[in-house]
Each structure stands twice: as structure tokens, then as C-alpha cells.
Short mmCIF file of C-alpha atoms in Angstrom, two decimals:
data_model
loop_
_atom_site.label_atom_id
_atom_site.label_comp_id
_atom_site.label_asym_id
_atom_site.label_seq_id
_atom_site.Cartn_x
_atom_site.Cartn_y
_atom_site.Cartn_z
CA MET A 313 0.09 0.03 0.08
CA ARG A 314 1.22 3.31 -0.97
CA PHE A 315 0.22 6.30 1.25
CA LEU A 316 1.23 9.94 1.53
CA HIS A 317 2.32 11.08 5.24
CA THR A 318 1.83 14.89 5.82
CA SER A 319 1.00 16.94 8.89
CA ASP A 320 1.01 20.39 10.56
CA TRP A 321 -0.72 22.41 7.85
CA HIS A 322 -1.61 25.08 10.33
CA LEU A 323 -4.31 26.54 7.93
CA GLY A 324 -4.90 30.09 8.83
CA ARG A 325 -1.58 30.83 10.19
CA SER A 326 0.68 33.81 9.06
CA PHE A 327 4.38 34.08 8.69
CA HIS A 328 5.18 37.16 10.76
CA ARG A 329 2.91 39.79 9.06
CA VAL A 330 2.51 37.88 5.79
CA GLY A 331 -0.84 35.88 5.14
CA MET A 332 -0.09 32.22 4.05
CA LEU A 333 -3.48 31.25 2.90
CA GLY A 334 -2.63 31.50 -0.76
CA ALA A 335 0.67 29.48 -0.11
CA GLN A 336 -1.39 26.91 1.85
CA ALA A 337 -3.93 26.66 -0.98
CA GLU A 338 -1.09 25.93 -3.40
CA PHE A 339 0.17 23.22 -1.11
CA ILE A 340 -3.21 21.57 -1.09
CA GLY A 341 -3.37 21.60 -4.80
CA HIS A 342 0.20 20.02 -4.95
CA LEU A 343 -1.13 17.48 -2.61
CA VAL A 344 -3.98 16.48 -4.58
CA THR A 345 -1.78 16.42 -7.73
CA THR A 346 0.71 14.22 -6.00
CA VAL A 347 -1.97 11.90 -4.87
CA ARG A 348 -3.38 11.58 -8.41
CA GLU A 349 0.04 11.27 -10.30
CA ARG A 350 1.74 9.01 -7.90
CA ALA A 351 -1.00 6.55 -7.44
CA VAL A 352 -1.39 7.02 -3.72
CA ASP A 353 -3.71 4.62 -2.00
CA ALA A 354 -4.29 6.78 1.17
CA VAL A 355 -3.37 10.16 2.72
CA VAL A 356 -2.64 10.47 6.43
CA VAL A 357 -2.55 13.87 8.21
CA SER A 358 -0.77 13.84 11.69
CA GLY A 359 -2.39 16.63 13.33
CA ASP A 360 -2.39 20.44 13.52
CA VAL A 361 -4.70 20.85 10.61
CA TYR A 362 -5.53 24.31 11.77
CA ASP A 363 -3.42 26.81 13.65
CA ARG A 364 -5.78 27.49 16.47
CA ALA A 365 -8.90 26.03 18.05
CA VAL A 366 -11.28 28.55 16.48
CA PRO A 367 -9.84 29.04 12.91
CA PRO A 368 -10.82 32.04 10.62
CA LEU A 369 -13.60 31.27 8.06
CA ALA A 370 -10.98 31.43 5.08
CA ALA A 371 -9.06 28.57 6.70
CA VAL A 372 -12.23 26.52 7.30
CA GLU A 373 -13.11 27.01 3.51
CA LEU A 374 -9.73 25.82 2.48
CA PHE A 375 -10.06 22.74 4.63
CA ASP A 376 -13.40 22.11 3.17
CA ASP A 377 -12.05 22.29 -0.39
CA ALA A 378 -9.15 19.96 0.44
CA LEU A 379 -11.59 17.45 1.82
CA HIS A 380 -13.91 17.65 -1.30
CA ARG A 381 -10.89 17.27 -3.66
CA LEU A 382 -9.41 14.29 -1.90
CA ALA A 383 -12.90 12.65 -1.60
CA GLY A 384 -13.43 13.39 -5.24
CA LEU A 385 -10.26 11.20 -6.09
CA GLY A 386 -11.80 8.31 -4.24
CA VAL A 387 -8.54 8.08 -1.92
CA PRO A 388 -9.23 7.55 1.84
CA THR A 389 -7.79 10.18 4.21
CA VAL A 390 -7.17 9.42 7.81
CA MET A 391 -6.51 12.61 9.95
CA ILE A 392 -6.07 13.24 13.67
CA SER A 393 -6.24 16.38 15.74
CA GLY A 394 -3.20 18.14 17.01
CA ASN A 395 -2.38 20.36 19.88
CA HIS A 396 -3.34 23.42 17.93
CA ASP A 397 -6.70 22.04 16.85
CA SER A 398 -9.85 21.90 18.85
CA ALA A 399 -10.55 18.23 18.81
CA ARG A 400 -14.26 18.69 19.39
CA ARG A 401 -14.70 21.18 16.58
CA LEU A 402 -12.41 19.30 14.00
CA GLY A 403 -14.33 16.10 14.80
CA VAL A 404 -17.88 17.55 14.07
CA GLY A 405 -19.48 15.53 11.24
CA ALA A 406 -16.78 12.76 11.41
CA GLY A 407 -19.41 10.03 11.04
CA LEU A 408 -20.80 11.41 7.90
CA MET A 409 -17.38 12.27 6.53
CA GLY A 410 -16.18 8.73 7.06
CA ARG A 411 -18.77 7.49 4.56
CA ALA A 412 -16.95 9.65 1.82
CA GLY A 413 -13.59 8.22 2.79
CA ILE A 414 -12.48 11.07 5.20
CA HIS A 415 -11.80 9.48 8.37
CA LEU A 416 -11.35 12.05 11.34
CA ARG A 417 -9.85 10.63 14.55
CA THR A 418 -10.26 13.19 17.32
CA GLU A 419 -11.50 11.22 20.32
CA PRO A 420 -8.99 9.57 22.71
CA SER A 421 -11.38 6.92 23.52
CA ALA A 422 -11.09 5.72 19.87
CA CYS A 423 -7.22 5.10 19.82
CA GLY A 424 -7.84 1.34 19.59
CA THR A 425 -10.49 1.50 16.90
CA PRO A 426 -8.55 1.64 13.58
CA VAL A 427 -9.69 2.71 10.00
CA VAL A 428 -9.01 -0.53 8.01
CA LEU A 429 -7.99 -0.23 4.38
CA SER A 430 -7.16 -3.10 2.02
CA ASP A 431 -4.88 -3.72 -0.85
CA ARG A 432 -4.10 -6.93 -2.88
CA HIS A 433 -1.86 -8.19 0.18
CA GLY A 434 -4.61 -7.86 2.83
CA ASP A 435 -5.60 -5.36 5.47
CA VAL A 436 -3.77 -2.33 6.87
CA ALA A 437 -5.12 -0.97 10.11
CA PHE A 438 -4.55 2.83 10.60
CA TYR A 439 -4.64 3.82 14.27
CA GLY A 440 -5.22 7.55 14.95
CA LEU A 441 -3.92 8.83 18.17
CA PRO A 442 -4.93 12.52 18.48
CA TYR A 443 -2.78 14.77 20.55
CA LEU A 444 -3.42 13.65 24.06
CA GLU A 445 -3.13 16.41 26.65
CA PRO A 446 -2.03 14.34 29.70
CA GLY A 447 -4.13 16.18 32.41
CA LEU A 448 -7.23 15.93 30.35
CA VAL A 449 -7.12 12.26 29.44
CA LYS A 450 -5.27 10.54 32.23
CA ASP A 451 -8.54 9.15 33.61
CA GLU A 452 -9.70 7.79 30.16
CA PHE A 453 -6.35 5.74 30.09
CA GLY A 454 -6.46 4.85 33.79
CA VAL A 455 -2.81 6.27 34.51
CA GLU A 456 -2.16 7.48 37.93
CA LYS A 457 0.37 10.29 36.99
CA ALA A 458 -0.26 12.68 34.24
CA GLY A 459 2.54 12.52 31.61
CA HIS A 460 2.99 12.22 27.75
CA GLU A 461 4.84 8.89 28.01
CA ALA A 462 2.07 7.42 30.36
CA VAL A 463 -0.81 8.29 28.22
CA LEU A 464 0.66 7.49 24.86
CA ALA A 465 2.01 4.15 26.05
CA ALA A 466 -1.67 3.41 27.30
CA ALA A 467 -3.05 4.39 23.85
CA MET A 468 -0.58 2.22 22.10
CA ASP A 469 -1.51 -0.62 24.39
CA ARG A 470 -5.09 -0.34 23.12
CA ALA A 471 -3.85 -0.19 19.52
CA ARG A 472 -1.59 -3.22 19.98
CA ALA A 473 -4.37 -5.22 21.71
CA ASP A 474 -6.56 -4.54 18.78
CA LEU A 475 -4.03 -5.51 16.16
CA ALA A 476 -3.21 -8.72 18.02
CA ALA A 477 -6.98 -9.81 17.62
CA ARG A 478 -6.80 -9.36 13.95
CA PRO A 479 -5.80 -11.86 11.24
CA PRO A 480 -2.27 -12.73 11.01
CA GLY A 481 -0.35 -10.58 8.46
CA THR A 482 -2.57 -7.42 9.15
CA ARG A 483 -0.16 -4.47 8.74
CA SER A 484 -0.27 -1.37 10.96
CA VAL A 485 0.25 2.35 10.68
CA VAL A 486 -0.09 4.66 13.78
CA LEU A 487 -0.77 8.39 13.39
CA ALA A 488 0.53 10.34 16.43
CA HIS A 489 0.94 14.02 17.44
CA ALA A 490 3.74 14.18 19.92
CA PHE A 491 7.34 15.33 20.65
CA VAL A 492 9.43 12.00 20.27
CA THR A 493 12.94 11.67 21.67
CA GLY A 494 15.58 12.40 19.03
CA GLY A 495 13.27 14.94 17.11
CA GLU A 496 14.88 18.35 16.32
CA PRO A 497 12.43 21.06 17.37
CA SER A 498 12.03 24.75 15.77
CA ASP A 499 10.74 28.04 17.12
CA SER A 500 7.31 27.67 15.67
CA GLU A 501 5.86 24.71 17.61
CA ARG A 502 3.81 25.42 20.74
CA ASP A 503 5.34 23.94 24.04
CA ILE A 504 3.81 20.75 25.22
CA THR A 505 6.08 20.25 28.18
CA VAL A 506 4.34 18.54 31.08
CA GLY A 507 5.94 17.96 34.48
CA GLY A 508 9.24 19.38 33.01
CA VAL A 509 9.24 16.64 30.20
CA ALA A 510 8.02 16.99 26.70
CA ALA A 511 9.53 14.14 24.87
CA VAL A 512 8.60 10.27 24.73
CA PRO A 513 10.95 7.58 23.57
CA ALA A 514 10.43 6.20 20.17
CA GLY A 515 10.00 2.69 21.88
CA VAL A 516 6.60 3.57 22.97
CA PHE A 517 5.45 2.89 19.45
CA ASP A 518 6.97 -0.57 19.15
CA GLY A 519 4.99 -3.24 17.54
CA VAL A 520 3.62 -1.50 14.42
CA ASP A 521 4.98 -1.34 10.87
CA TYR A 522 5.02 2.55 10.53
CA VAL A 523 4.47 5.61 12.76
CA ALA A 524 3.38 8.79 11.03
CA LEU A 525 4.35 11.63 13.37
CA GLY A 526 3.12 15.23 13.66
CA HIS A 527 4.07 18.15 15.66
CA LEU A 528 7.77 19.04 14.85
CA HIS A 529 8.01 21.27 11.81
CA GLY A 530 11.27 19.66 10.35
CA CYS A 531 11.03 16.55 8.06
CA GLN A 532 13.15 13.79 9.93
CA THR A 533 13.71 10.13 10.29
CA LEU A 534 13.93 8.82 13.95
CA THR A 535 14.02 5.21 12.75
CA GLU A 536 12.98 3.66 9.43
CA ARG A 537 9.65 3.06 10.91
CA VAL A 538 9.11 6.17 12.74
CA ARG A 539 9.11 9.56 10.98
CA TYR A 540 8.11 13.28 11.04
CA SER A 541 6.81 14.75 7.77
CA GLY A 542 7.27 18.27 9.15
CA SER A 543 5.12 21.30 8.23
CA PRO A 544 4.69 21.77 4.41
CA LEU A 545 5.29 25.46 4.75
CA PRO A 546 7.76 27.36 7.06
CA TYR A 547 6.36 29.25 10.07
CA SER A 548 9.41 30.63 11.72
CA PHE A 549 12.99 31.74 10.59
CA SER A 550 14.34 28.78 12.43
CA GLU A 551 13.14 26.62 9.54
CA ALA A 552 15.38 28.61 7.13
CA GLY A 553 17.50 25.44 6.58
CA HIS A 554 14.46 23.07 6.10
CA ARG A 555 13.49 21.22 3.01
CA LYS A 556 9.74 21.22 3.32
CA THR A 557 8.38 17.82 2.04
CA MET A 558 5.94 14.99 2.51
CA TRP A 559 6.71 11.26 2.89
CA LEU A 560 5.64 8.98 0.06
CA VAL A 561 5.59 5.54 1.90
CA ASP A 562 5.31 2.15 0.37
CA LEU A 563 4.15 -0.48 2.78
CA ALA A 564 5.01 -4.08 1.47
CA ALA A 565 3.12 -7.08 1.94
CA ASP A 566 5.50 -8.21 4.84
CA GLY A 567 5.44 -4.68 6.51
CA ALA A 568 8.74 -3.55 5.07
CA VAL A 569 8.80 0.31 4.74
CA THR A 570 10.23 2.35 1.73
CA ALA A 571 9.99 5.99 2.05
CA GLU A 572 10.57 8.90 -0.49
CA ARG A 573 10.46 12.67 0.25
CA VAL A 574 8.20 14.72 -2.04
CA ASP A 575 9.09 18.43 -2.20
CA CYS A 576 6.40 21.08 -1.46
CA PRO A 577 6.07 24.24 -3.29
CA VAL A 578 8.39 27.05 -1.92
CA PRO A 579 6.46 30.54 -1.84
CA ARG A 580 9.56 32.36 -1.04
CA PRO A 581 13.11 31.22 0.31
CA LEU A 582 14.13 32.14 3.84
CA ALA A 583 17.25 33.94 4.78
CA ARG A 584 18.95 34.96 8.11
CA ILE A 585 21.60 37.39 7.88
CA ARG A 586 23.73 39.07 10.54
CA GLY A 587 26.18 41.72 10.86
CA THR A 588 26.23 45.67 11.22
CA LEU A 589 23.82 47.57 9.14
CA GLU A 590 26.34 49.03 6.71
CA ASP A 591 27.87 45.64 6.23
CA LEU A 592 24.51 44.03 5.38
CA LEU A 593 23.52 46.92 2.83
CA ALA A 594 27.05 46.60 1.24
CA ASP A 595 28.08 42.92 1.13
CA PRO A 596 27.78 41.49 -2.28
CA ALA A 597 27.60 37.89 -0.99
CA LEU A 598 23.98 38.71 0.25
CA THR A 599 22.69 39.51 -3.30
CA ARG A 600 21.22 35.93 -3.50
CA HIS A 601 18.98 36.95 -0.43
CA GLU A 602 17.39 40.01 -2.05
CA ALA A 603 14.31 38.23 -3.21
CA ALA A 604 14.00 36.13 0.03
CA TRP A 605 11.95 36.61 3.22
CA VAL A 606 14.74 37.95 5.58
CA GLU A 607 15.39 37.98 9.10
CA ALA A 608 18.24 40.54 9.85
CA THR A 609 20.12 40.58 13.13
CA LEU A 610 22.09 43.83 13.66
CA THR A 611 25.18 43.65 15.65
CA ASP A 612 25.76 47.63 15.61
CA PRO A 613 26.93 48.52 19.23
CA VAL A 614 24.66 51.60 18.91
CA ARG A 615 21.18 51.12 17.34
CA PRO A 616 21.38 52.84 13.73
CA ALA A 617 18.79 55.33 12.45
CA ASP A 618 15.74 53.87 10.41
CA PRO A 619 17.24 50.35 10.08
CA MET A 620 14.08 48.83 8.78
CA ALA A 621 13.55 51.35 6.10
CA ARG A 622 17.27 51.06 5.01
CA LEU A 623 17.17 47.17 4.93
CA THR A 624 13.97 47.14 2.88
CA GLU A 625 15.54 49.26 0.19
CA ARG A 626 17.96 46.19 -0.48
CA PHE A 627 15.74 43.47 0.94
CA PRO A 628 12.28 44.42 0.27
CA HIS A 629 10.84 41.22 2.08
CA THR A 630 12.53 41.78 5.48
CA LEU A 631 10.07 40.59 8.00
CA SER A 632 12.00 40.46 11.10
CA LEU A 633 14.65 42.81 12.65
CA VAL A 634 16.67 41.74 15.71
CA PHE A 635 19.04 43.72 17.67
CA ASP A 636 22.07 41.83 19.21
CA PRO A 637 25.09 44.20 19.92
CA GLU A 638 28.34 42.45 20.17
CA ARG A 639 28.69 42.45 23.92
CA THR A 640 30.07 40.14 26.39
CA ALA A 641 27.65 37.99 28.57
CA GLU A 642 28.86 39.98 31.61
CA ASP A 643 28.00 43.33 30.13
CA PRO A 644 25.19 44.76 32.33
CA GLN A 645 23.61 45.86 29.04
CA ALA A 646 23.08 42.52 27.61
CA SER A 647 19.58 42.02 26.96
CA TYR A 648 16.97 40.33 29.11
CA ALA A 649 15.68 38.15 26.32
CA ARG A 650 19.32 36.87 25.56
CA ARG A 651 19.74 35.94 29.06
CA LEU A 652 16.50 33.98 29.03
CA ALA A 653 17.30 32.28 25.62
CA GLY A 654 16.72 28.59 25.53
CA ARG A 655 15.06 28.53 29.14
CA ASP A 656 11.48 27.33 29.53
CA ASP A 657 8.80 28.92 31.84
CA ARG A 658 9.45 26.48 34.76
CA GLN A 659 13.34 27.31 34.63
CA ILE A 660 12.70 31.00 34.58
CA ALA A 661 10.40 30.63 37.61
CA GLU A 662 13.00 28.74 39.60
CA ASP A 663 15.73 31.21 38.67
CA PHE A 664 13.18 34.09 40.04
CA VAL A 665 12.92 32.23 43.27
CA SER A 666 16.72 32.11 43.50
CA HIS A 667 17.16 35.78 42.62
CA VAL A 668 14.63 36.90 45.37
CA ARG A 669 15.54 34.48 47.99
CA GLY A 670 19.15 34.05 47.50
CA THR A 671 18.72 30.13 47.13
CA GLY A 672 16.66 27.90 44.69
CA PRO A 673 13.51 26.16 45.20
CA ASP A 674 13.76 22.64 47.06
CA ALA A 675 12.35 19.52 45.65
CA ARG A 676 8.78 20.10 47.06
CA GLU A 677 8.72 23.63 45.80
CA ARG A 678 9.86 22.51 42.33
CA ASP A 679 6.94 20.01 42.26
CA VAL A 680 4.55 22.82 43.13
CA LEU A 681 5.87 25.05 40.32
CA ARG A 682 5.66 22.09 37.93
CA ASP A 683 2.02 21.34 38.84
CA ALA A 684 1.15 24.88 38.55
CA PHE A 685 2.48 25.19 35.06
CA ASP A 686 0.85 21.86 34.01
CA ALA A 687 -2.50 23.12 35.46
CA VAL A 688 -2.34 26.41 33.53
CA ARG A 689 -1.73 24.57 30.22
CA ALA A 690 -4.52 22.01 30.77
CA ASP A 691 -6.93 24.92 31.63
CA ASP A 692 -5.88 26.86 28.49
CA ALA A 693 -6.62 23.65 26.42
CA VAL A 694 -10.17 23.43 28.19
CA ARG A 695 -10.79 27.20 27.54
CA GLU A 696 -9.97 26.87 23.82
CA VAL A 697 -12.33 24.14 23.37
CA ALA A 698 -15.01 26.03 25.23
CA ARG A 699 -14.69 29.18 23.13
#
């Protein structure tokens, strides 16, 4: 069976101040063309279909168009909700859409109920594991302590139990939206850290033929059977080095996997440039970036006058301007943002305790801080669904 693995469409999202709906529509057209021209048997979409729980109307219309075009080809589509989606909203009409070959899997309780597709070699069971917010689903899965690894392991136990009851030789594909150990993040993914831990080991998914992951925006191979497709479009300048693709996966009769990267359309290249303003305006080596979306980091010791206006004369698509004067870390004028770079909310809170008290939090206090941040994130998820 040949299927196309994609994820993280983020319909409705902008790139800085540039609307991406036109580029997203171009990607959908490319997806449909690839399905038709490469004789694809199924499409899997591993979450973050939308960029937020309540997407704009234009994004919903584009999603509707995508579903109609895929259904029109007669090619089944299996899709899960991600951490940016409202699972309940995305799942509205799932029963009816399933009759048209569009299979939405947004309910945690259905993790062990696959979409079963067939080819000349037999059945392939597609198990959809939507994004599982630990604090909200731990009771569903009967785990004592909320955590990504615990709830995903319990969900996979359901999938494996169902698979074991099926005829021998049934092949299996799991769709999941998670941060798996070994994956390389970028700046455009929403943090899903719980209890100070975001990543789950790839071994959680043992026992199936292929794992189609979503959440991280870079296309990457963790093992031959566990892969991220990445987002089809860039959503931060940290993705400047990404090659945006989908995985075209062939699943053999014995479950062997062969995967090929299929390039996605590039609306405009990304470039990150760094130096003093005068150097950036004069350097002939930067000519190749004049048509790109640009993030410019200025290292001038004193902020120059009208930097954006001057930069856009040479680089008209400059979208981001960062000031990072070349100073030592001990310099009292070093920026606050620079001191916080790479630190999560919990670490920053612990540093604040150390600053005001002169000593860091003890183990009990760290547990209190961790539980508070986890509770806030779970509450945010509930509020998004209720809006």
C-alpha cells in the first residue's frame, strides 16, 4: 500500500505579518496532484490541521475544499487532531465524512479502533492517536500520573491489543502528534512540556509497521519506521534550513517500509543575515537573498537610525529585525531576552525564586511550580475548546 504522510498544515497561520493562505492553497493543490499522479492509496494527516482552536472562516473554507478534492479522487484520508486544533470542532461530522472516505480521529477513546483499508496483500489498520493532553486524558487511560509517555503508552496498548486480535499478516500504521525523543524542534511549535518533560521515547510505538508523526516542523527520520513529515510551509525563521516535504511511503506485504521525500512548493526562500547595518547593505555575497523573506540581526553597538527602512531598500521582503549588539555576557546592558534564551517557563520561575530569596527552590517547591504550570496549560486547552 502506498500512502502519503503529511502533517502540521496550520491552516490560517501567518508568517510574521505575511498571510499564508495563498501558499497553503497552493500546497493543497500540490497534495492532490501528488495523490493523483503518484497512484497514492491513502493520505494520512498527523495533526495541527488548523493553527488555532477557532480558525478563521477562510481557513475552514480551504479545509473544506481539500476534503472535497481528496474525496473526489476516491482516495481515503485518515486525519487526527493536534495540539493546535480543537479536537471537538475538528471532529464535528466525522461519522458522515467517514462515509465519503475522510476519516477523522479526534477522540482519545477511539485510539484502539482503526480505519481498516485493504490492498491486494490484505488489510492495513490505521490507528489515529490524536494529541493527548495528559492532564485531560489520564482518567480515560487509567494512568495514575499525568505525563506524555504514560498516556501515549496506554493508547498504544489499546492499538496493539486490537492489532493482536486481527488476522495474522495485518499491517499497521499509527498516526500520532507528539514530541518524540531524538526529534529536532524549531521555534514555531507550541510547547507541550508536562512535568518538565515533553519528549517520549520512540520505543513507545514498538509493534507497528509505520508511525506517522506530527508536531515537529522539520522533516526527519527517527528510525526507518518512525518519521516526522514536518510542516509543508515554514512558520518561523528557525526553519530557514528546512527542506519542506511529505513522505511517500510504500508498505510492502511483509510490512517492510520504503519512503521517499516529495518536495512541497516554496512560496519564497528564507534567509537569516547577521552583521552591522552598513555591512548588510554593502556585502555583495548577500545578493542571493534580495528576493527572500529576511530576518536581519544587527550587531551595531549603537542602534542605527531607520534600520528597517534602509534594509528594505535592498531586501524588500525583510520581515524580522533583531538587535544583538556584540557584547560580552557579563555586560550589564546584555538584553534580558538574551539571558533567557533557551530556558522554559519553569526554569525561569525557579531562577526568579533564586534571585529574590538567594537560594533555589527545594524538591517540594519545584513540584509545586511544575504542577502549577501543568495546570495552567490544561486549563488553557479546556478554555480553547469552550470558546
